Coordinates of N, CA and C in Angstrom, one line a residue:
M1 N 39.3 -0.6 57.6 CA 39.1 -1.0 56.2 C 39.6 -2.4 56.0
N2 N 38.7 -3.3 55.5 CA 39.0 -4.7 55.4 C 39.9 -4.9 54.1
N3 N 40.5 -6.1 54.0 CA 41.3 -6.4 52.9 C 40.6 -6.4 51.5
Q4 N 39.4 -6.8 51.6 CA 38.6 -6.8 50.4 C 38.4 -5.5 49.8
Y5 N 38.0 -4.5 50.6 CA 37.8 -3.1 50.1 C 39.2 -2.5 49.7
E6 N 40.2 -2.8 50.5 CA 41.5 -2.3 50.2 C 42.0 -2.8 48.8
N7 N 41.7 -4.1 48.5 CA 42.0 -4.6 47.2 C 41.3 -3.9 46.1
L8 N 40.0 -3.5 46.3 CA 39.3 -2.8 45.4 C 39.9 -1.4 45.1
L9 N 40.3 -0.7 46.1 CA 40.9 0.6 45.9 C 42.2 0.5 45.2
N10 N 43.0 -0.5 45.6 CA 44.3 -0.7 44.9 C 44.1 -1.0 43.5
N11 N 43.1 -1.7 43.2 CA 42.8 -2.1 41.8 C 42.4 -0.9 41.0
C12 N 41.6 0.0 41.6 CA 41.2 1.3 41.0 C 42.5 2.1 40.5
K13 N 43.4 2.2 41.5 CA 44.7 2.9 41.2 C 45.5 2.2 40.1
N14 N 45.5 0.9 40.1 CA 46.2 0.2 39.0 C 45.6 0.4 37.6
K15 N 44.3 0.4 37.6 CA 43.5 0.6 36.3 C 43.8 1.9 35.7
V16 N 43.8 3.0 36.5 CA 44.0 4.3 35.9 C 45.5 4.6 35.6
S17 N 46.4 3.8 36.2 CA 47.8 4.0 35.9 C 48.3 3.2 34.7
N18 N 47.5 2.3 34.3 CA 47.9 1.4 33.1 C 48.0 2.3 31.9
K19 N 49.0 1.9 31.0 CA 49.1 2.6 29.7 C 47.9 2.3 28.8
F20 N 47.6 3.2 27.9 CA 46.5 3.1 27.0 C 46.4 1.8 26.3
I21 N 47.5 1.4 25.8 CA 47.5 0.1 25.0 C 47.2 -1.1 25.9
I22 N 47.6 -1.0 27.1 CA 47.4 -2.2 28.0 C 45.9 -2.2 28.4
T23 N 45.3 -1.0 28.7 CA 43.9 -1.0 29.0 C 43.0 -1.4 27.8
L24 N 43.4 -0.9 26.6 CA 42.6 -1.3 25.4 C 42.7 -2.7 25.2
S25 N 43.9 -3.3 25.3 CA 44.1 -4.7 25.0 C 43.3 -5.6 26.0
L26 N 43.4 -5.2 27.3 CA 42.6 -6.0 28.3 C 41.1 -5.9 28.1
S27 N 40.7 -4.7 27.6 CA 39.2 -4.6 27.4 C 38.8 -5.3 26.1
I28 N 39.6 -5.4 25.1 CA 39.3 -6.2 23.9 C 39.2 -7.6 24.3
M29 N 40.1 -8.1 25.1 CA 40.0 -9.5 25.6 C 38.7 -9.8 26.4
A30 N 38.4 -8.8 27.2 CA 37.1 -9.0 28.0 C 35.9 -9.0 27.1
G31 N 35.9 -8.2 26.1 CA 34.8 -8.3 25.1 C 34.7 -9.6 24.4
I32 N 35.9 -10.2 24.1 CA 35.9 -11.6 23.5 C 35.4 -12.6 24.6
F33 N 35.8 -12.4 25.8 CA 35.4 -13.4 26.9 C 33.9 -13.4 27.1
I34 N 33.3 -12.2 27.1 CA 31.9 -12.1 27.3 C 31.1 -12.6 26.1
S35 N 31.7 -12.4 24.9 CA 31.1 -13.0 23.7 C 31.1 -14.5 23.7
I36 N 32.2 -15.1 24.2 CA 32.3 -16.5 24.3 C 31.1 -17.0 25.2
G37 N 30.9 -16.3 26.3 CA 29.7 -16.7 27.2 C 28.4 -16.6 26.4
A38 N 28.3 -15.5 25.6 CA 27.0 -15.3 24.9 C 26.8 -16.4 23.8
I39 N 27.9 -16.7 23.2 CA 27.9 -17.8 22.1 C 27.4 -19.1 22.7
A40 N 28.0 -19.5 23.9 CA 27.6 -20.7 24.5 C 26.1 -20.7 25.0
N41 N 25.7 -19.5 25.4 CA 24.3 -19.3 25.8 C 23.4 -19.6 24.6
L42 N 23.7 -19.0 23.5 CA 22.8 -19.1 22.3 C 22.8 -20.5 21.7
I43 N 24.0 -21.2 21.7 CA 24.0 -22.5 21.2 C 23.3 -23.5 22.1
S44 N 23.4 -23.3 23.4 CA 22.7 -24.2 24.3 C 21.2 -24.1 24.2
Q45 N 20.7 -22.9 23.9 CA 19.3 -22.7 23.8 C 18.7 -23.2 22.5
S46 N 19.7 -23.4 21.5 CA 19.2 -24.0 20.2 C 19.2 -25.5 20.3
L47 N 20.0 -26.1 21.3 CA 20.1 -27.5 21.5 C 19.0 -28.0 22.5
F48 N 18.8 -27.2 23.5 CA 17.8 -27.6 24.5 C 16.7 -26.6 24.6
Q49 N 15.5 -27.1 24.4 CA 14.4 -26.1 24.3 C 13.8 -25.7 25.7
G50 N 13.1 -24.6 25.8 CA 12.4 -24.2 27.0 C 13.3 -23.8 28.1
S51 N 12.9 -24.0 29.4 CA 13.6 -23.6 30.6 C 14.9 -24.3 30.8
V52 N 15.0 -25.6 30.3 CA 16.2 -26.3 30.4 C 17.3 -25.7 29.6
G53 N 17.0 -25.3 28.4 CA 18.0 -24.6 27.6 C 18.4 -23.3 28.1
K54 N 17.4 -22.6 28.6 CA 17.7 -21.3 29.2 C 18.6 -21.4 30.4
L55 N 18.3 -22.4 31.3 CA 19.1 -22.6 32.5 C 20.6 -23.0 32.1
I56 N 20.7 -23.9 31.2 CA 22.0 -24.4 30.8 C 22.8 -23.2 30.2
G57 N 22.1 -22.4 29.3 CA 22.8 -21.3 28.7 C 23.2 -20.2 29.7
S58 N 22.4 -20.0 30.7 CA 22.7 -19.0 31.8 C 23.9 -19.5 32.5
I59 N 24.0 -20.7 32.8 CA 25.2 -21.2 33.6 C 26.4 -21.1 32.7
L60 N 26.3 -21.5 31.4 CA 27.5 -21.4 30.5 C 27.9 -20.0 30.3
F61 N 27.0 -19.0 30.3 CA 27.4 -17.6 30.1 C 28.4 -17.1 31.1
S62 N 28.4 -17.7 32.3 CA 29.3 -17.3 33.4 C 30.8 -17.5 33.0
I63 N 31.1 -18.3 32.0 CA 32.4 -18.5 31.5 C 33.1 -17.2 31.2
G64 N 32.3 -16.2 30.7 CA 32.8 -14.9 30.4 C 33.5 -14.2 31.5
L65 N 32.8 -14.1 32.7 CA 33.4 -13.5 33.9 C 34.5 -14.3 34.5
I66 N 34.3 -15.6 34.4 CA 35.4 -16.5 34.9 C 36.7 -16.3 34.2
L67 N 36.6 -16.1 32.9 CA 37.8 -15.9 32.1 C 38.4 -14.5 32.4
I68 N 37.6 -13.5 32.7 CA 38.0 -12.2 33.0 C 38.7 -12.2 34.4
F69 N 38.2 -13.0 35.4 CA 38.8 -13.1 36.7 C 40.1 -13.8 36.6
V70 N 40.2 -14.9 35.9 CA 41.3 -15.8 35.9 C 42.4 -15.4 34.9
A71 N 42.0 -15.0 33.7 CA 42.9 -14.7 32.6 C 43.2 -13.2 32.5
N72 N 42.4 -12.4 33.2 CA 42.5 -10.9 33.3 C 41.8 -10.2 32.2
G73 N 41.1 -9.2 32.4 CA 40.4 -8.4 31.4 C 39.8 -7.2 32.0
E74 N 39.5 -6.2 31.2 CA 38.9 -5.0 31.6 C 37.5 -4.9 31.1
L75 N 36.5 -5.1 32.0 CA 35.1 -5.1 31.6 C 34.4 -3.8 32.1
F76 N 33.7 -3.2 31.2 CA 33.1 -1.9 31.5 C 32.2 -2.0 32.7
T77 N 31.3 -3.0 32.7 CA 30.4 -3.1 33.8 C 31.0 -3.3 35.2
G78 N 32.1 -4.1 35.2 CA 32.8 -4.3 36.5 C 33.5 -3.1 36.9
N79 N 34.0 -2.3 35.9 CA 34.8 -1.1 36.2 C 33.9 0.0 36.8
N80 N 32.6 -0.2 36.7 CA 31.7 0.8 37.4 C 31.9 0.9 38.9
L81 N 32.6 -0.1 39.4 CA 32.9 -0.1 40.9 C 34.1 0.9 41.1
M82 N 34.7 1.5 40.1 CA 35.7 2.5 40.3 C 35.2 3.7 40.9
I83 N 33.9 3.9 41.1 CA 33.4 5.0 41.8 C 33.9 5.1 43.2
D84 N 34.2 3.9 43.8 CA 34.8 3.9 45.1 C 36.1 4.6 45.2
G85 N 36.9 4.4 44.1 CA 38.2 5.1 44.1 C 38.1 6.6 44.1
V86 N 37.0 7.1 43.4 CA 36.7 8.5 43.3 C 36.2 9.1 44.7
V87 N 35.3 8.4 45.3 CA 34.7 8.9 46.6 C 35.8 8.7 47.7
A88 N 36.6 7.7 47.6 CA 37.7 7.5 48.6 C 38.9 8.4 48.3
K89 N 38.8 9.2 47.1 CA 39.9 10.1 46.7 C 41.2 9.5 46.5
T90 N 41.2 8.2 45.9 CA 42.4 7.6 45.5 C 42.6 7.7 44.0
I91 N 41.6 8.1 43.3 CA 41.7 8.4 41.8 C 40.8 9.6 41.5
A92 N 41.1 10.2 40.4 CA 40.3 11.4 40.0 C 39.1 10.9 39.2
I93 N 38.0 11.7 39.2 CA 36.8 11.3 38.4 C 37.1 11.4 36.9
K94 N 38.0 12.3 36.5 CA 38.4 12.4 35.1 C 39.1 11.1 34.7
S95 N 39.9 10.5 35.6 CA 40.6 9.3 35.2 C 39.7 8.1 35.1
M96 N 38.7 8.1 36.0 CA 37.6 7.0 36.0 C 36.9 7.1 34.7
I97 N 36.4 8.3 34.3 CA 35.6 8.4 33.0 C 36.5 8.1 31.8
K98 N 37.7 8.5 31.8 CA 38.6 8.1 30.7 C 38.7 6.6 30.6
N99 N 38.9 5.9 31.8 CA 39.0 4.5 31.8 C 37.7 3.8 31.2
W100 N 36.6 4.3 31.7 CA 35.3 3.8 31.2 C 35.2 3.9 29.7
F101 N 35.6 5.0 29.2 CA 35.4 5.3 27.7 C 36.3 4.3 26.9
I102 N 37.6 4.2 27.3 CA 38.5 3.3 26.7 C 38.0 1.8 26.7
V103 N 37.6 1.4 27.9 CA 37.2 0.0 28.1 C 35.9 -0.3 27.4
Y104 N 35.0 0.7 27.3 CA 33.7 0.5 26.6 C 34.0 0.3 25.1
I105 N 34.9 1.1 24.5 CA 35.3 1.0 23.1 C 36.0 -0.4 22.9
G106 N 36.9 -0.7 23.8 CA 37.7 -2.0 23.7 C 36.8 -3.2 23.8
N107 N 35.8 -3.1 24.7 CA 34.8 -4.2 24.8 C 34.0 -4.4 23.5
F108 N 33.7 -3.3 22.9 CA 33.0 -3.3 21.6 C 33.8 -3.9 20.5
I109 N 35.1 -3.6 20.5 CA 36.0 -4.2 19.5 C 36.1 -5.7 19.7
G110 N 36.2 -6.1 21.0 CA 36.3 -7.5 21.3 C 35.1 -8.2 20.8
C111 N 33.9 -7.6 21.0 CA 32.6 -8.3 20.5 C 32.6 -8.3 19.0
F112 N 33.1 -7.3 18.3 CA 33.1 -7.2 16.9 C 34.1 -8.3 16.3
I113 N 35.2 -8.5 16.9 CA 36.1 -9.5 16.5 C 35.5 -10.9 16.6
S114 N 34.8 -11.1 17.8 CA 34.1 -12.4 18.0 C 33.0 -12.7 17.0
V115 N 32.3 -11.6 16.6 CA 31.2 -11.8 15.7 C 31.8 -12.2 14.3
I116 N 32.9 -11.5 13.9 CA 33.5 -11.9 12.6 C 33.9 -13.3 12.6
L117 N 34.5 -13.8 13.7 CA 35.0 -15.2 13.7 C 33.8 -16.2 13.7
I118 N 32.7 -15.8 14.4 CA 31.5 -16.7 14.4 C 30.9 -16.7 13.1
Y119 N 30.8 -15.6 12.4 CA 30.1 -15.5 11.1 C 30.8 -16.4 10.1
F120 N 32.1 -16.3 10.1 CA 32.9 -17.1 9.1 C 33.1 -18.5 9.5
S121 N 32.9 -18.8 10.7 CA 33.1 -20.2 11.2 C 31.9 -21.0 10.9
K122 N 30.7 -20.4 10.7 CA 29.4 -21.0 10.3 C 29.0 -22.0 11.4
I123 N 29.3 -21.8 12.7 CA 28.9 -22.7 13.8 C 27.5 -22.5 14.2
F124 N 26.9 -21.3 13.8 CA 25.5 -21.1 14.2 C 24.6 -21.7 13.2
N125 N 23.7 -22.6 13.6 CA 22.7 -23.2 12.7 C 21.5 -22.3 12.6
T126 N 20.5 -22.7 11.8 CA 19.4 -21.8 11.5 C 18.6 -21.5 12.7
V127 N 18.5 -22.5 13.6 CA 17.8 -22.3 14.9 C 18.4 -21.2 15.7
T128 N 19.8 -21.3 15.9 CA 20.5 -20.3 16.7 C 20.3 -18.9 16.1
I129 N 20.4 -18.8 14.7 CA 20.3 -17.5 14.1 C 18.9 -17.0 14.3
Y130 N 17.9 -17.8 14.2 CA 16.5 -17.3 14.4 C 16.3 -16.9 15.9
N131 N 17.0 -17.6 16.8 CA 16.9 -17.3 18.2 C 17.5 -15.9 18.5
V132 N 18.6 -15.6 17.8 CA 19.2 -14.2 17.9 C 18.2 -13.2 17.4
Y133 N 17.5 -13.5 16.3 CA 16.6 -12.5 15.7 C 15.4 -12.3 16.7
K134 N 14.9 -13.4 17.3 CA 13.8 -13.2 18.3 C 14.3 -12.4 19.5
L135 N 15.5 -12.7 19.9 CA 16.1 -12.0 21.1 C 16.1 -10.5 20.9
I136 N 16.6 -10.1 19.7 CA 16.7 -8.7 19.3 C 15.3 -8.0 19.2
I137 N 14.3 -8.7 18.7 CA 13.0 -8.2 18.6 C 12.4 -8.0 20.0
L138 N 12.7 -8.9 20.9 CA 12.2 -8.8 22.3 C 12.9 -7.6 22.9
K139 N 14.2 -7.4 22.8 CA 14.8 -6.2 23.4 C 14.3 -4.9 22.8
D140 N 14.1 -4.9 21.5 CA 13.6 -3.7 20.8 C 12.2 -3.3 21.3
S141 N 11.4 -4.3 21.8 CA 10.0 -4.1 22.2 C 9.9 -3.5 23.6
K142 N 11.0 -3.4 24.3 CA 11.0 -2.9 25.7 C 11.2 -1.4 25.7
S143 N 10.6 -0.8 26.6 CA 10.7 0.7 26.7 C 12.0 1.1 27.4
F144 N 12.3 2.4 27.3 CA 13.6 2.9 27.8 C 13.7 2.6 29.3
I145 N 12.6 2.8 30.1 CA 12.7 2.6 31.5 C 12.8 1.1 31.9
V146 N 12.2 0.3 31.1 CA 12.4 -1.2 31.3 C 13.8 -1.6 31.1
L147 N 14.4 -1.2 30.0 CA 15.8 -1.5 29.7 C 16.7 -0.9 30.7
F148 N 16.4 0.3 31.1 CA 17.2 1.0 32.2 C 17.2 0.2 33.5
T149 N 16.0 -0.2 33.9 CA 15.8 -1.0 35.1 C 16.5 -2.3 35.1
L150 N 16.4 -3.0 33.9 CA 17.0 -4.3 33.8 C 18.5 -4.2 33.8
G151 N 19.0 -3.0 33.3 CA 20.4 -2.8 33.3 C 21.0 -2.6 34.7
I152 N 20.2 -1.9 35.5 CA 20.5 -1.7 36.9 C 20.6 -3.1 37.6
L153 N 19.6 -3.9 37.5 CA 19.5 -5.2 38.1 C 20.7 -6.1 37.7
C154 N 21.0 -6.0 36.4 CA 22.1 -6.8 35.9 C 23.4 -6.5 36.6
N155 N 23.7 -5.2 36.6 CA 25.1 -4.8 37.1 C 25.1 -4.9 38.6
I156 N 24.0 -4.9 39.3 CA 24.1 -5.2 40.8 C 24.7 -6.6 41.0
L157 N 24.2 -7.5 40.2 CA 24.7 -8.9 40.3 C 26.2 -9.0 39.8
V158 N 26.4 -8.4 38.6 CA 27.8 -8.5 38.1 C 28.8 -7.9 39.1
C159 N 28.5 -6.7 39.6 CA 29.4 -6.0 40.5 C 29.5 -6.7 41.9
L160 N 28.5 -7.4 42.3 CA 28.6 -8.2 43.5 C 29.5 -9.4 43.2
A161 N 29.5 -10.0 42.0 CA 30.5 -11.0 41.7 C 31.9 -10.4 41.7
V162 N 32.1 -9.2 41.1 CA 33.4 -8.6 41.1 C 33.8 -8.3 42.6
W163 N 32.9 -7.8 43.4 CA 33.2 -7.5 44.8 C 33.7 -8.7 45.5
M164 N 32.9 -9.8 45.3 CA 33.3 -11.1 46.0 C 34.6 -11.6 45.5
N165 N 35.0 -11.3 44.3 CA 36.2 -11.7 43.7 C 37.4 -11.1 44.4
Y166 N 37.2 -9.9 45.0 CA 38.3 -9.2 45.7 C 38.7 -9.9 47.0
S167 N 37.8 -10.9 47.4 CA 38.2 -11.7 48.6 C 38.8 -13.1 48.2
S168 N 38.9 -13.3 46.9 CA 39.4 -14.6 46.5 C 40.9 -14.8 46.8
T169 N 41.3 -16.0 47.1 CA 42.7 -16.2 47.4 C 43.3 -17.3 46.5
N170 N 42.5 -17.9 45.6 CA 43.0 -18.9 44.7 C 42.2 -19.0 43.5
I171 N 42.7 -19.8 42.5 CA 42.0 -19.8 41.2 C 40.6 -20.5 41.3
I172 N 40.5 -21.5 42.2 CA 39.2 -22.1 42.4 C 38.1 -21.1 42.8
D173 N 38.5 -20.2 43.7 CA 37.6 -19.2 44.1 C 37.1 -18.3 42.9
K174 N 38.1 -18.0 42.1 CA 37.8 -17.1 40.9 C 36.9 -17.8 39.9
I175 N 36.9 -19.1 39.9 CA 36.1 -19.9 39.0 C 34.7 -20.0 39.5
L176 N 34.6 -20.3 40.8 CA 33.3 -20.5 41.5 C 32.5 -19.3 41.8
I177 N 33.1 -18.2 42.1 CA 32.4 -17.0 42.6 C 31.4 -16.4 41.6
P178 N 31.8 -16.3 40.3 CA 30.8 -15.7 39.4 C 29.6 -16.5 38.9
I179 N 29.7 -17.8 39.1 CA 28.7 -18.7 38.5 C 27.3 -18.4 38.9
L180 N 27.0 -18.3 40.2 CA 25.6 -18.1 40.6 C 25.1 -16.7 40.3
P181 N 25.9 -15.6 40.6 CA 25.4 -14.3 40.2 C 25.1 -14.1 38.7
I182 N 26.0 -14.6 37.9 CA 25.9 -14.5 36.4 C 24.7 -15.3 35.9
T183 N 24.6 -16.6 36.4 CA 23.5 -17.4 36.1 C 22.2 -16.8 36.3
V184 N 22.1 -16.2 37.5 CA 20.8 -15.5 37.9 C 20.5 -14.4 37.0
F185 N 21.4 -13.5 36.7 CA 21.1 -12.3 35.8 C 20.7 -12.8 34.4
V186 N 21.4 -13.8 33.9 CA 21.0 -14.2 32.5 C 19.7 -14.9 32.5
F187 N 19.5 -15.8 33.5 CA 18.2 -16.5 33.5 C 17.0 -15.6 33.7
C188 N 17.2 -14.5 34.5 CA 16.1 -13.6 34.8 C 15.9 -12.6 33.6
G189 N 16.8 -12.6 32.7 CA 16.6 -11.7 31.5 C 17.1 -10.2 31.8
F190 N 18.0 -10.0 32.8 CA 18.5 -8.7 33.0 C 19.4 -8.3 31.8
E191 N 19.7 -7.0 31.7 CA 20.4 -6.5 30.5 C 21.8 -6.1 30.8
H192 N 22.8 -6.7 30.0 CA 24.2 -6.4 30.1 C 24.6 -5.7 28.9
S193 N 25.2 -4.5 29.0 CA 25.5 -3.7 27.8 C 26.5 -4.4 26.9
I194 N 27.5 -5.0 27.4 CA 28.5 -5.6 26.6 C 28.0 -6.9 25.9
A195 N 27.2 -7.7 26.6 CA 26.6 -8.9 25.9 C 25.7 -8.4 24.8
D196 N 24.9 -7.3 25.1 CA 24.0 -6.8 24.1 C 24.7 -6.3 22.9
M197 N 26.0 -5.8 23.0 CA 26.8 -5.4 21.9 C 27.0 -6.6 21.0
F198 N 27.3 -7.8 21.6 CA 27.5 -9.0 20.8 C 26.2 -9.4 20.1
Y199 N 25.1 -9.4 20.8 CA 23.8 -9.9 20.2 C 23.4 -8.9 19.1
L200 N 23.6 -7.6 19.2 CA 23.2 -6.7 18.2 C 24.1 -6.8 17.0
L201 N 25.4 -7.0 17.2 CA 26.4 -7.2 16.1 C 26.1 -8.4 15.3
I202 N 25.9 -9.6 16.0 CA 25.7 -10.8 15.3 C 24.4 -10.8 14.5
N203 N 23.4 -10.1 15.0 CA 22.2 -10.0 14.3 C 22.3 -9.2 13.0
S204 N 23.1 -8.1 13.1 CA 23.4 -7.3 12.0 C 24.2 -8.0 10.9
F205 N 25.2 -8.8 11.4 CA 26.0 -9.6 10.4 C 25.2 -10.6 9.6
Y206 N 24.3 -11.2 10.3 CA 23.5 -12.2 9.6 C 22.4 -11.5 8.8
N207 N 22.3 -10.2 8.8 CA 21.4 -9.4 8.0 C 19.9 -9.8 8.2
L208 N 19.6 -10.2 9.4 CA 18.2 -10.6 9.6 C 17.3 -9.4 9.8
S209 N 17.9 -8.3 10.3 CA 17.2 -7.1 10.5 C 18.2 -6.0 10.9
L210 N 17.9 -4.8 10.7 CA 18.8 -3.7 11.1 C 18.7 -3.5 12.6
S211 N 19.8 -3.9 13.3 CA 19.7 -3.9 14.8 C 19.6 -2.5 15.3
T212 N 18.8 -2.2 16.3 CA 18.7 -0.9 16.9 C 19.6 -0.8 18.0
F213 N 20.8 -0.2 17.7 CA 21.8 0.0 18.8 C 21.4 1.0 19.9
N214 N 20.2 1.7 19.7 CA 19.7 2.6 20.7 C 19.5 1.9 22.0
I215 N 19.2 0.6 22.0 CA 18.9 0.0 23.3 C 20.1 0.0 24.2
L216 N 21.3 0.2 23.6 CA 22.5 0.3 24.4 C 22.5 1.5 25.4
I217 N 21.8 2.5 25.0 CA 21.8 3.7 25.8 C 21.2 3.5 27.2
P218 N 19.9 3.1 27.2 CA 19.3 2.8 28.6 C 20.0 1.7 29.3
V219 N 20.5 0.6 28.6 CA 21.1 -0.5 29.3 C 22.4 0.0 29.9
T220 N 23.2 0.7 29.1 CA 24.5 1.2 29.6 C 24.3 2.1 30.8
L221 N 23.4 3.0 30.8 CA 23.1 3.9 31.9 C 22.6 3.1 33.1
G222 N 21.8 2.1 32.9 CA 21.4 1.3 34.0 C 22.5 0.5 34.6
N223 N 23.4 0.0 33.8 CA 24.6 -0.7 34.3 C 25.4 0.2 35.1
I224 N 25.6 1.4 34.7 CA 26.4 2.4 35.5 C 25.8 2.6 36.9
I225 N 24.5 2.9 36.9 CA 23.8 3.1 38.1 C 23.9 1.9 39.0
G226 N 23.6 0.7 38.5 CA 23.7 -0.5 39.3 C 25.1 -0.7 39.9
G227 N 26.1 -0.5 39.1 CA 27.5 -0.7 39.6 C 27.9 0.3 40.6
M228 N 27.5 1.6 40.4 CA 27.8 2.6 41.3 C 27.0 2.4 42.6
F229 N 25.8 1.9 42.5 CA 25.0 1.6 43.8 C 25.8 0.7 44.7
I230 N 26.3 -0.4 44.1 CA 27.0 -1.4 44.9 C 28.3 -0.8 45.4
G231 N 29.0 -0.1 44.6 CA 30.2 0.6 45.0 C 30.0 1.5 46.2
L232 N 29.0 2.4 46.1 CA 28.7 3.4 47.1 C 28.3 2.7 48.4
M233 N 27.5 1.6 48.3 CA 27.1 0.9 49.5 C 28.2 0.4 50.3
Y234 N 29.2 -0.2 49.5 CA 30.4 -0.8 50.2 C 31.3 0.3 50.7
Y235 N 31.3 1.5 50.0 CA 32.0 2.6 50.6 C 31.5 3.0 51.9
I236 N 30.2 3.1 52.0 CA 29.6 3.5 53.3 C 29.9 2.4 54.4
I237 N 29.7 1.2 54.0 CA 29.9 0.1 55.0 C 31.3 0.1 55.5
N238 N 32.3 0.3 54.6 CA 33.7 0.1 54.9 C 34.4 1.4 55.4
N239 N 33.7 2.5 55.3 CA 34.3 3.8 55.7 C 33.5 4.5 56.8
K240 N 32.2 4.7 56.6 CA 31.4 5.5 57.5 C 31.2 4.7 58.8
L241 N 31.0 3.4 58.7 CA 30.8 2.7 60.0 C 32.1 2.5 60.7
N242 N 33.2 2.5 60.0 CA 34.6 2.4 60.6 C 34.8 3.7 61.4
D243 N 34.3 4.8 60.9 CA 34.5 6.1 61.7 C 33.8 6.0 63.0
K244 N 32.8 5.2 63.2 CA 32.1 5.1 64.4 C 32.5 3.9 65.2
G245 N 33.5 3.2 64.7 CA 34.1 2.0 65.4 C 33.1 0.8 65.4
E246 N 32.3 0.8 64.4 CA 31.3 -0.3 64.4 C 31.8 -1.5 63.5
M247 N 32.9 -1.4 62.9 CA 33.5 -2.5 62.2 C 34.9 -2.8 62.6

């Protein structure tokens, strides 16, 4: 077992052993961090039109995961890698599901707090507000299977960033590691359940339309599948091949 995988398993044990208030607080912070990335993405696309704005926004969105890596936070999508702790029998499946539930709710609270602050700060101009509206219309137009698939693709990249972070040895690594995976998922239009929470909430606050929170169902399920896929692949790589002496 390499150090990277061992770090993942140890982190799984630490997550389920944390007190409720610690897990909830860390997940609220993660929701705020992801919202900050989403805010930067939206503002950049209102300042720079077309592909340039989309690329700049995608790069800036990565600040969310950078803050989680450096300042610490509990993100639902990253925690889908906890499946490794279950299959490796270091944590119970019940403990994993409990953690996912608390973190999901905490992430939502963090997004809600961010939306309130943005709404009363008035930093969104009319172009940004209209872009939010168009974004929600686009998401609403997609079928269940499309949103589900985009959710899988998104969390494959997010969890790869989290996996790579387990090999980081300094703060520079933690800052640089998430930039490319996160930039790619945002630029490609993959779906992240926590970012979608923010977009749906901000759209509802500006009363442009009644946001359809139903899109969170296929996106969340897709995120779980994508995260578990990465986790199970590295479980096989780090355990099954070890049994044959191939690593």
